[in-house]
Coordinates of C-alpha atoms and ligand atoms in Angstrom, one line a residue:
M1 CA 0.0 0.0 0.0
N2 CA 1.1 3.6 -0.7
K3 CA 2.6 5.3 2.4
L4 CA 0.5 8.5 2.1
S5 CA -2.8 7.0 0.8
G6 CA -5.8 9.2 1.9
K7 CA -3.5 11.9 3.3
T8 CA -3.5 15.6 2.3
A9 CA -0.3 17.6 2.1
L10 CA 0.7 21.2 1.8
I11 CA 4.3 21.9 0.6
T12 CA 5.5 25.4 0.7
G13 CA 8.2 26.1 -1.9
G14 CA 6.9 23.1 -3.8
S15 CA 7.6 24.5 -7.2
S16 CA 11.3 23.7 -7.4
G17 CA 14.2 21.8 -5.9
I18 CA 13.6 19.8 -2.7
G19 CA 9.9 20.8 -2.5
L20 CA 9.1 19.7 -6.0
A21 CA 11.0 16.4 -5.7
S22 CA 9.0 15.8 -2.5
A23 CA 5.7 16.8 -4.2
K24 CA 6.3 14.2 -6.9
L25 CA 7.1 11.5 -4.3
F26 CA 4.2 12.3 -2.0
L27 CA 1.9 12.2 -5.1
A28 CA 3.3 8.8 -6.1
E29 CA 2.7 7.6 -2.6
G30 CA -1.0 8.5 -2.8
A31 CA -1.2 12.0 -1.2
R32 CA -3.5 14.8 -2.3
L33 CA -1.4 17.8 -2.7
A34 CA -1.2 21.6 -2.5
I35 CA 2.1 23.4 -3.3
T36 CA 3.1 27.1 -3.2
G37 CA 5.8 29.3 -4.7
R38 CA 6.4 32.9 -5.6
D39 CA 7.0 32.8 -9.3
P40 CA 3.7 32.1 -11.2
E41 CA 5.5 30.6 -14.2
R42 CA 7.7 28.3 -12.2
L43 CA 4.6 27.3 -10.2
E44 CA 2.6 26.5 -13.4
T45 CA 5.4 24.5 -14.8
A46 CA 5.5 22.5 -11.6
R47 CA 1.7 22.0 -11.6
Q48 CA 1.9 20.7 -15.2
Q49 CA 4.4 18.1 -14.0
L50 CA 2.3 17.2 -11.0
G51 CA -1.0 17.0 -12.8
D52 CA -4.4 18.8 -12.6
D53 CA -5.4 17.4 -9.3
T54 CA -2.6 19.4 -7.5
L55 CA -3.5 22.8 -6.1
A56 CA -0.8 25.3 -7.0
L57 CA -1.0 28.6 -5.2
V58 CA 1.2 31.7 -5.4
S59 CA 1.9 32.7 -1.8
E60 CA 4.7 34.7 -0.2
A61 CA 6.0 32.7 2.7
G62 CA 6.9 35.7 4.7
C63 CA 3.6 37.6 4.4
L64 CA 1.0 36.9 7.1
N65 CA -1.9 38.0 4.8
D66 CA -0.7 35.6 2.1
I67 CA -0.4 32.8 4.7
E68 CA -4.0 33.4 5.9
A69 CA -5.3 33.5 2.4
L70 CA -3.4 30.3 1.5
L71 CA -4.7 28.3 4.4
E72 CA -8.2 29.5 3.7
Q73 CA -7.9 28.2 0.1
V74 CA -6.3 24.9 1.3
G75 CA -9.0 24.6 3.9
Q76 CA -11.8 25.0 1.4
H77 CA -10.1 22.4 -0.9
F78 CA -9.1 19.8 1.7
Q79 CA -10.9 20.6 4.9
T80 CA -8.1 19.0 7.0
L81 CA -4.4 18.6 6.5
D82 CA -2.3 15.6 7.4
I83 CA 1.1 16.9 6.2
L84 CA 2.4 20.4 6.5
F85 CA 5.9 20.6 4.8
L86 CA 7.3 24.1 5.4
N87 CA 10.1 24.1 3.0
A88 CA 10.2 27.6 1.3
G89 CA 13.3 29.4 2.2
I90 CA 15.8 32.0 0.8
A91 CA 19.6 31.8 1.0
E92 CA 21.5 35.0 0.4
P93 CA 25.0 36.1 1.4
T94 CA 24.9 38.7 4.2
P95 CA 28.5 40.1 4.7
L96 CA 28.5 41.9 8.0
E97 CA 29.5 45.3 6.7
L98 CA 27.1 45.2 3.7
T99 CA 23.8 43.8 5.1
T100 CA 20.9 46.1 5.4
E101 CA 18.1 46.0 7.9
D102 CA 15.6 45.3 5.1
Q103 CA 17.6 42.3 3.9
F104 CA 18.0 41.0 7.5
D105 CA 14.3 41.3 8.1
R106 CA 13.3 39.7 4.8
I107 CA 15.5 36.6 5.4
M108 CA 14.1 36.2 8.9
R109 CA 10.5 36.8 7.8
V110 CA 10.6 34.2 5.0
N111 CA 12.8 31.6 6.8
F112 CA 11.5 31.8 10.4
K113 CA 8.6 34.1 11.1
G114 CA 6.5 32.8 8.2
V115 CA 7.0 29.2 9.3
F116 CA 5.9 30.0 12.9
F117 CA 2.7 31.7 11.7
T118 CA 1.9 29.1 9.0
I119 CA 1.9 26.5 11.8
Q120 CA -0.2 28.7 14.0
K121 CA -2.8 29.4 11.2
A122 CA -2.8 25.8 10.0
L123 CA -3.4 24.3 13.5
P124 CA -7.2 24.2 13.2
M125 CA -6.8 22.0 10.1
L126 CA -4.3 19.6 11.7
K127 CA -5.7 16.5 13.3
P128 CA -4.1 13.9 15.5
G129 CA -1.6 11.9 13.5
A130 CA -0.6 15.0 11.4
S131 CA 3.0 15.6 10.6
I132 CA 4.7 19.0 10.4
I133 CA 8.1 19.1 8.6
V134 CA 10.4 22.1 8.5
T135 CA 13.4 22.4 6.2
T136 CA 16.5 23.7 8.1
S137 CA 20.1 23.6 6.9
I138 CA 23.4 22.3 8.2
T139 CA 24.5 25.9 8.4
N140 CA 22.6 26.0 11.6
R141 CA 25.2 23.9 13.3
S142 CA 28.4 25.5 12.2
G143 CA 29.9 28.9 11.6
T144 CA 29.0 30.0 8.1
P145 CA 31.0 33.1 7.1
N146 CA 29.0 35.5 4.9
F147 CA 25.7 33.6 5.5
S148 CA 25.3 34.5 9.2
V149 CA 21.6 35.7 8.9
Y150 CA 20.5 32.7 6.9
A151 CA 22.3 30.3 9.3
A152 CA 20.7 32.0 12.3
S153 CA 17.3 31.8 10.7
K154 CA 17.7 28.1 10.3
A155 CA 19.1 27.8 13.9
A156 CA 15.9 29.5 15.1
L157 CA 13.9 26.9 13.2
R158 CA 15.8 24.1 14.8
S159 CA 15.0 25.5 18.3
M160 CA 11.3 26.1 17.3
V161 CA 10.9 22.6 16.1
Q162 CA 12.0 21.3 19.5
S163 CA 9.7 23.6 21.4
L164 CA 6.7 23.1 19.1
G165 CA 7.4 19.4 19.0
L166 CA 6.7 19.4 22.7
T167 CA 3.8 21.8 22.4
L168 CA 1.9 19.8 19.8
I169 CA 2.7 16.2 20.6
G170 CA -0.1 16.3 23.2
Q171 CA -2.5 16.9 20.4
G172 CA -1.0 14.0 18.4
I173 CA 0.8 16.3 16.0
R174 CA 4.4 15.6 15.3
V175 CA 6.9 18.4 14.4
N176 CA 10.3 17.5 12.9
A177 CA 12.9 19.0 10.7
I178 CA 15.0 17.9 7.7
N179 CA 18.4 19.4 7.7
P180 CA 20.0 19.3 4.2
G181 CA 23.6 19.7 3.3
P182 CA 24.6 20.8 -0.2
I183 CA 21.8 19.8 -2.5
D184 CA 21.9 20.3 -6.3
T185 CA 18.8 22.4 -6.7
E186 CA 17.7 25.3 -8.9
G187 CA 17.9 27.4 -5.7
F188 CA 21.4 26.5 -4.9
N189 CA 22.5 27.1 -8.5
R190 CA 20.9 30.6 -8.4
L191 CA 22.8 31.8 -5.3
P192 CA 23.6 35.4 -6.0
L193 CA 27.4 35.1 -6.2
P194 CA 29.9 35.9 -9.0
G195 CA 30.3 32.9 -11.3
D196 CA 34.0 32.2 -10.3
V197 CA 33.2 32.5 -6.6
F198 CA 30.2 30.2 -6.9
Q199 CA 32.3 27.6 -8.8
A200 CA 35.0 27.7 -6.2
I201 CA 32.5 27.1 -3.4
K202 CA 31.0 24.2 -5.3
T203 CA 34.4 22.6 -5.9
D204 CA 35.4 23.2 -2.3
I205 CA 32.2 21.5 -1.0
E206 CA 32.7 18.5 -3.3
G207 CA 36.3 18.1 -2.2
R208 CA 35.4 18.3 1.5
S209 CA 32.4 16.1 1.3
P210 CA 33.0 12.5 2.5
I211 CA 30.7 11.3 -0.3
K212 CA 32.4 13.7 -2.8
R213 CA 29.2 15.0 -4.4
F214 CA 26.2 17.2 -3.9
G215 CA 22.9 15.5 -2.9
A216 CA 20.0 15.2 -5.3
P217 CA 16.6 16.7 -4.2
E218 CA 15.1 13.3 -4.6
E219 CA 17.4 12.0 -1.8
V220 CA 16.0 14.6 0.6
A221 CA 12.5 13.9 -0.6
K222 CA 12.8 10.3 0.6
V223 CA 13.6 11.5 4.1
A224 CA 10.6 13.9 3.9
L225 CA 8.4 11.0 3.0
F226 CA 9.7 9.1 6.1
L227 CA 8.8 12.1 8.3
A228 CA 5.4 12.6 6.5
S229 CA 4.4 9.0 6.9
D230 CA 3.4 6.9 9.8
D231 CA 6.8 5.2 9.6
S232 CA 8.1 8.1 11.8
A233 CA 5.2 7.9 14.3
Y234 CA 7.7 7.8 17.3
V235 CA 9.9 10.7 16.0
V236 CA 9.2 14.0 17.7
G237 CA 11.1 17.3 17.7
E238 CA 13.9 15.8 15.8
E239 CA 16.1 17.2 13.0
I240 CA 17.4 14.6 10.5
V241 CA 20.6 15.5 8.7
V242 CA 20.8 14.6 5.0
D243 CA 24.2 15.8 3.9
G244 CA 26.4 12.9 2.7
G245 CA 28.4 13.3 6.0
I246 CA 29.8 16.7 5.3
S247 CA 28.7 18.2 8.7
L248 CA 30.7 15.4 10.4
V249 CA 34.0 16.8 8.9
C250 CA 33.1 20.5 8.8
L251 CA 31.9 20.8 12.4
P252 CA 34.5 21.4 15.1
Ligands
LIG1 N1 19.9 23.3 -1.8 C1 20.6 23.3 -0.7 O1 21.8 23.1 -0.8 C2 20.0 23.5 0.6 C3 20.7 23.2 1.7 C4 20.2 23.4 3.0 C5 18.9 23.9 3.1 N2 18.2 24.2 2.0 C6 16.8 24.6 2.2 O2 15.9 23.8 1.4 C7 14.7 24.6 1.1 C8 14.4 24.4 -0.4 O3 15.5 25.0 -1.1 P1 15.9 24.5 -2.5 O4 17.4 24.3 -2.6 O5 15.1 23.3 -3.0 O6 15.6 25.8 -3.3 P2 14.7 26.1 -4.7 O7 15.0 25.1 -5.7 O8 15.0 27.6 -5.0 O9 13.3 26.0 -4.2 C9 12.8 26.9 -3.2 C10 11.3 26.9 -3.3 O10 10.8 27.8 -2.3 C11 10.0 28.8 -2.9 N3 10.2 30.1 -2.3 C12 11.4 30.7 -2.0 N4 11.2 31.9 -1.4 C13 9.8 32.0 -1.2 C14 9.0 32.9 -0.6 N5 9.5 34.0 0.0 N6 7.6 32.7 -0.6 C15 7.2 31.5 -1.2 N7 7.9 30.6 -1.7 C16 9.2 30.8 -1.8 C17 10.5 28.8 -4.4 O11 9.5 29.4 -5.2 P3 10.0 30.5 -6.3 O12 11.0 29.8 -7.2 O13 8.7 30.9 -7.0 O14 10.7 31.6 -5.5 C18 10.7 27.4 -4.6 O15 9.5 26.7 -4.8 C19 15.0 26.0 1.6 O16 14.4 26.3 2.8 C20 16.5 26.0 1.7 O17 17.0 27.0 2.7 C21 18.7 24.0 0.7

């Protein structure tokens, strides 16, 4: 039997990368699906790949009005939610001397604040047995020069997953995180860095990685499926690292 038969899922940032790979896998495992993204064209391309039954909604992950509107639409469509996968996120360099307050606030809003309020607003739709999954990053465990704000936003998520894991397990709702290392996604390849700097970072990561390669989004999706399904029924407030072992050698 499919692992997600009869379940409904909302994946934020489901139009590309890890979110889209997870959407495809959840669908193949029998879930009914809603996905979000910012860019309407990318969202439509994803919807065409996922099929007409998938609800694809433009929604800004850091905007509370958008979050409320999104959950209203998802509520009308599905009534209840079994899986809430909060995966939308932005990664931008924030060199200490150059970072503006606007940029700081935007990264925190999308990566952290929006996740908290999406969980809050979705709560009435989540029933016992529901699973909330949050995408963090291995940057939340180590020093990440030039990405301090992004790393801190993901560290805040890790802490929140532990606290909300305890808060919600009494209602039968599990909260966990997926912690990816370097994954070869559209988002990673769009990092706003000069070409030669970007290539040097990629080569350095591959060289330091015990597995000597980037991960594929599909490899993260399989862990998301584990956390989404009843296979992880006894996993609460946990953060599962999916990084080919790189955090073992990069951490002090
Ligand atoms: N790739 C990695 O190496 C890596 C490592 C660690 C953690 N992560 C985390 O994994 C998650 C997914 O990243 P990815 O690599 O799969 O990137 P991706 O390919 O760029 O996918 C990101 C998804 O999130 C959506 N999104 C981004 N900002 C949004 C916003 N403000 N509002 C709504 N949707 C938004 C994107 O939609 P649009 O395209 O329309 O903007 C897209 O669907 C992120 O949280 C990221 O921080 C990635």
